[in-house]
Amino acid sequence: MGLQERIRKVQEFEDNLDTAREVATTKRVKEVVQIKRNVHLSLIEKLSD
């Protein structure tokens, strides 16, 4: 395996890590938004009684 091949594999590995990190962040953000939405709805229900 030549140097260029090794460099290419390292770059692909780094790109895959970046993609995985973005997906994980997106999932966390969606979960946080959903939790906030649920809390707001719960507060609205309790305060409107």
PDB file of N, CA and C in Angstrom:
ATOM      1  N   MET A   1       0.862  -1.168   0.000  1.00  0.00           N
ATOM      2  CA  MET A   1       0.000   0.000   0.000  1.00  0.00           C
ATOM      3  C   MET A   1       0.909   1.231   0.000  1.00  0.00           C
ATOM      4  N   GLY A   2       0.660   2.092  -0.958  1.00  0.00           N
ATOM      5  CA  GLY A   2       1.476   3.290  -1.073  1.00  0.00           C
ATOM      6  C   GLY A   2       1.033   4.390  -0.131  1.00  0.00           C
ATOM      7  N   LEU A   3       1.830   5.409  -0.083  1.00  0.00           N
ATOM      8  CA  LEU A   3       1.546   6.540   0.796  1.00  0.00           C
ATOM      9  C   LEU A   3       0.243   7.223   0.425  1.00  0.00           C
ATOM     10  N   GLN A   4      -0.006   7.381  -0.870  1.00  0.00           N
ATOM     11  CA  GLN A   4      -1.247   8.034  -1.302  1.00  0.00           C
ATOM     12  C   GLN A   4      -2.470   7.225  -0.878  1.00  0.00           C
ATOM     13  N   GLU A   5      -2.374   5.917  -0.974  1.00  0.00           N
ATOM     14  CA  GLU A   5      -3.478   5.047  -0.562  1.00  0.00           C
ATOM     15  C   GLU A   5      -3.736   5.183   0.937  1.00  0.00           C
ATOM     16  N   ARG A   6      -2.685   5.236   1.729  1.00  0.00           N
ATOM     17  CA  ARG A   6      -2.840   5.401   3.175  1.00  0.00           C
ATOM     18  C   ARG A   6      -3.481   6.744   3.505  1.00  0.00           C
ATOM     19  N   ILE A   7      -3.037   7.784   2.833  1.00  0.00           N
ATOM     20  CA  ILE A   7      -3.602   9.117   3.065  1.00  0.00           C
ATOM     21  C   ILE A   7      -5.079   9.120   2.709  1.00  0.00           C
ATOM     22  N   ARG A   8      -5.434   8.498   1.600  1.00  0.00           N
ATOM     23  CA  ARG A   8      -6.831   8.441   1.176  1.00  0.00           C
ATOM     24  C   ARG A   8      -7.678   7.705   2.210  1.00  0.00           C
ATOM     25  N   LYS A   9      -7.169   6.596   2.736  1.00  0.00           N
ATOM     26  CA  LYS A   9      -7.922   5.832   3.741  1.00  0.00           C
ATOM     27  C   LYS A   9      -8.110   6.634   5.022  1.00  0.00           C
ATOM     28  N   VAL A  10      -7.083   7.359   5.437  1.00  0.00           N
ATOM     29  CA  VAL A  10      -7.197   8.193   6.638  1.00  0.00           C
ATOM     30  C   VAL A  10      -8.233   9.285   6.418  1.00  0.00           C
ATOM     31  N   GLN A  11      -8.220   9.907   5.242  1.00  0.00           N
ATOM     32  CA  GLN A  11      -9.190  10.960   4.941  1.00  0.00           C
ATOM     33  C   GLN A  11     -10.613  10.404   4.925  1.00  0.00           C
ATOM     34  N   GLU A  12     -10.806   9.224   4.355  1.00  0.00           N
ATOM     35  CA  GLU A  12     -12.128   8.598   4.345  1.00  0.00           C
ATOM     36  C   GLU A  12     -12.590   8.302   5.771  1.00  0.00           C
ATOM     37  N   PHE A  13     -11.673   7.814   6.596  1.00  0.00           N
ATOM     38  CA  PHE A  13     -11.998   7.518   7.991  1.00  0.00           C
ATOM     39  C   PHE A  13     -12.426   8.789   8.723  1.00  0.00           C
ATOM     40  N   GLU A  14     -11.693   9.886   8.532  1.00  0.00           N
ATOM     41  CA  GLU A  14     -12.038  11.158   9.174  1.00  0.00           C
ATOM     42  C   GLU A  14     -13.386  11.668   8.687  1.00  0.00           C
ATOM     43  N   ASP A  15     -13.657  11.529   7.392  1.00  0.00           N
ATOM     44  CA  ASP A  15     -14.947  11.957   6.850  1.00  0.00           C
ATOM     45  C   ASP A  15     -16.088  11.155   7.469  1.00  0.00           C
ATOM     46  N   ASN A  16     -15.880   9.858   7.636  1.00  0.00           N
ATOM     47  CA  ASN A  16     -16.907   9.012   8.248  1.00  0.00           C
ATOM     48  C   ASN A  16     -17.161   9.414   9.698  1.00  0.00           C
ATOM     49  N   LEU A  17     -16.111   9.776  10.423  1.00  0.00           N
ATOM     50  CA  LEU A  17     -16.281  10.233  11.801  1.00  0.00           C
ATOM     51  C   LEU A  17     -17.078  11.529  11.847  1.00  0.00           C
ATOM     52  N   ASP A  18     -16.772  12.449  10.934  1.00  0.00           N
ATOM     53  CA  ASP A  18     -17.505  13.716  10.884  1.00  0.00           C
ATOM     54  C   ASP A  18     -18.976  13.474  10.605  1.00  0.00           C
ATOM     55  N   THR A  19     -19.270  12.584   9.667  1.00  0.00           N
ATOM     56  CA  THR A  19     -20.655  12.270   9.324  1.00  0.00           C
ATOM     57  C   THR A  19     -21.372  11.649  10.519  1.00  0.00           C
ATOM     58  N   ALA A  20     -20.725  10.717  11.184  1.00  0.00           N
ATOM     59  CA  ALA A  20     -21.327  10.065  12.351  1.00  0.00           C
ATOM     60  C   ALA A  20     -21.592  11.085  13.453  1.00  0.00           C
ATOM     61  N   ARG A  21     -20.680  12.020  13.639  1.00  0.00           N
ATOM     62  CA  ARG A  21     -20.851  13.041  14.674  1.00  0.00           C
ATOM     63  C   ARG A  21     -22.035  13.942  14.334  1.00  0.00           C
ATOM     64  N   GLU A  22     -22.186  14.308  13.063  1.00  0.00           N
ATOM     65  CA  GLU A  22     -23.309  15.149  12.645  1.00  0.00           C
ATOM     66  C   GLU A  22     -24.635  14.437  12.879  1.00  0.00           C
ATOM     67  N   VAL A  23     -24.701  13.161  12.553  1.00  0.00           N
ATOM     68  CA  VAL A  23     -25.930  12.391  12.748  1.00  0.00           C
ATOM     69  C   VAL A  23     -26.264  12.307  14.230  1.00  0.00           C
ATOM     70  N   ALA A  24     -25.280  12.038  15.051  1.00  0.00           N
ATOM     71  CA  ALA A  24     -25.506  11.949  16.493  1.00  0.00           C
ATOM     72  C   ALA A  24     -25.983  13.283  17.045  1.00  0.00           C
ATOM     73  N   THR A  25     -25.367  14.362  16.588  1.00  0.00           N
ATOM     74  CA  THR A  25     -25.767  15.692  17.046  1.00  0.00           C
ATOM     75  C   THR A  25     -27.188  15.989  16.618  1.00  0.00           C
ATOM     76  N   THR A  26     -27.525  15.645  15.396  1.00  0.00           N
ATOM     77  CA  THR A  26     -28.871  15.894  14.896  1.00  0.00           C
ATOM     78  C   THR A  26     -29.897  15.131  15.726  1.00  0.00           C
ATOM     79  N   LYS A  27     -29.612  13.886  16.054  1.00  0.00           N
ATOM     80  CA  LYS A  27     -30.539  13.091  16.865  1.00  0.00           C
ATOM     81  C   LYS A  27     -30.711  13.704  18.248  1.00  0.00           C
ATOM     82  N   ARG A  28     -29.601  14.154  18.839  1.00  0.00           N
ATOM     83  CA  ARG A  28     -29.684  14.770  20.165  1.00  0.00           C
ATOM     84  C   ARG A  28     -30.493  16.051  20.117  1.00  0.00           C
ATOM     85  N   VAL A  29     -30.264  16.845  19.106  1.00  0.00           N
ATOM     86  CA  VAL A  29     -31.004  18.106  18.972  1.00  0.00           C
ATOM     87  C   VAL A  29     -32.491  17.825  18.834  1.00  0.00           C
ATOM     88  N   LYS A  30     -32.847  16.841  18.035  1.00  0.00           N
ATOM     89  CA  LYS A  30     -34.259  16.489  17.873  1.00  0.00           C
ATOM     90  C   LYS A  30     -34.864  16.032  19.199  1.00  0.00           C
ATOM     91  N   GLU A  31     -34.113  15.247  19.960  1.00  0.00           N
ATOM     92  CA  GLU A  31     -34.609  14.787  21.259  1.00  0.00           C
ATOM     93  C   GLU A  31     -34.803  15.959  22.216  1.00  0.00           C
ATOM     94  N   VAL A  32     -33.858  16.886  22.230  1.00  0.00           N
ATOM     95  CA  VAL A  32     -33.967  18.051  23.114  1.00  0.00           C
ATOM     96  C   VAL A  32     -35.167  18.899  22.727  1.00  0.00           C
ATOM     97  N   VAL A  33     -35.361  19.112  21.441  1.00  0.00           N
ATOM     98  CA  VAL A  33     -36.503  19.900  20.977  1.00  0.00           C
ATOM     99  C   VAL A  33     -37.805  19.220  21.378  1.00  0.00           C
ATOM    100  N   GLN A  34     -37.867  17.911  21.257  1.00  0.00           N
ATOM    101  CA  GLN A  34     -39.075  17.174  21.638  1.00  0.00           C
ATOM    102  C   GLN A  34     -39.334  17.294  23.138  1.00  0.00           C
ATOM    103  N   ILE A  35     -38.298  17.205  23.937  1.00  0.00           N
ATOM    104  CA  ILE A  35     -38.454  17.346  25.389  1.00  0.00           C
ATOM    105  C   ILE A  35     -38.950  18.744  25.729  1.00  0.00           C
ATOM    106  N   LYS A  36     -38.373  19.756  25.105  1.00  0.00           N
ATOM    107  CA  LYS A  36     -38.823  21.135  25.344  1.00  0.00           C
ATOM    108  C   LYS A  36     -40.289  21.295  24.969  1.00  0.00           C
ATOM    109  N   ARG A  37     -40.667  20.732  23.845  1.00  0.00           N
ATOM    110  CA  ARG A  37     -42.055  20.822  23.387  1.00  0.00           C
ATOM    111  C   ARG A  37     -42.991  20.174  24.405  1.00  0.00           C
ATOM    112  N   ASN A  38     -42.612  19.005  24.894  1.00  0.00           N
ATOM    113  CA  ASN A  38     -43.441  18.308  25.884  1.00  0.00           C
ATOM    114  C   ASN A  38     -43.567  19.105  27.175  1.00  0.00           C
ATOM    115  N   VAL A  39     -42.479  19.709  27.619  1.00  0.00           N
ATOM    116  CA  VAL A  39     -42.517  20.519  28.838  1.00  0.00           C
ATOM    117  C   VAL A  39     -43.433  21.717  28.637  1.00  0.00           C
ATOM    118  N   HIS A  40     -43.321  22.380  27.511  1.00  0.00           N
ATOM    119  CA  HIS A  40     -44.163  23.544  27.236  1.00  0.00           C
ATOM    120  C   HIS A  40     -45.641  23.155  27.189  1.00  0.00           C
ATOM    121  N   LEU A  41     -45.936  22.058  26.536  1.00  0.00           N
ATOM    122  CA  LEU A  41     -47.330  21.617  26.467  1.00  0.00           C
ATOM    123  C   LEU A  41     -47.863  21.270  27.852  1.00  0.00           C
ATOM    124  N   SER A  42     -47.034  20.628  28.648  1.00  0.00           N
ATOM    125  CA  SER A  42     -47.437  20.281  30.005  1.00  0.00           C
ATOM    126  C   SER A  42     -47.697  21.536  30.835  1.00  0.00           C
ATOM    127  N   LEU A  43     -46.830  22.515  30.724  1.00  0.00           N
ATOM    128  CA  LEU A  43     -47.025  23.772  31.454  1.00  0.00           C
ATOM    129  C   LEU A  43     -48.293  24.488  31.009  1.00  0.00           C
ATOM    130  N   ILE A  44     -48.534  24.501  29.725  1.00  0.00           N
ATOM    131  CA  ILE A  44     -49.738  25.152  29.205  1.00  0.00           C
ATOM    132  C   ILE A  44     -50.979  24.476  29.768  1.00  0.00           C
ATOM    133  N   GLU A  45     -50.991  23.147  29.787  1.00  0.00           N
ATOM    134  CA  GLU A  45     -52.140  22.419  30.325  1.00  0.00           C
ATOM    135  C   GLU A  45     -52.346  22.728  31.806  1.00  0.00           C
ATOM    136  N   LYS A  46     -51.279  22.725  32.577  1.00  0.00           N
ATOM    137  CA  LYS A  46     -51.399  22.958  34.018  1.00  0.00           C
ATOM    138  C   LYS A  46     -51.808  24.396  34.319  1.00  0.00           C
ATOM    139  N   LEU A  47     -51.290  25.333  33.565  1.00  0.00           N
ATOM    140  CA  LEU A  47     -51.608  26.738  33.819  1.00  0.00           C
ATOM    141  C   LEU A  47     -52.996  27.121  33.321  1.00  0.00           C
ATOM    142  N   SER A  48     -53.513  26.379  32.371  1.00  0.00           N
ATOM    143  CA  SER A  48     -54.829  26.718  31.831  1.00  0.00           C
ATOM    144  C   SER A  48     -55.973  26.150  32.679  1.00  0.00           C
ATOM    145  N   ASP A  49     -55.656  25.277  33.611  1.00  0.00           N
ATOM    146  CA  ASP A  49     -56.697  24.697  34.481  1.00  0.00           C
ATOM    147  C   ASP A  49     -57.223  25.683  35.479  1.00  0.00           C
TER     148      ASP A  49
END
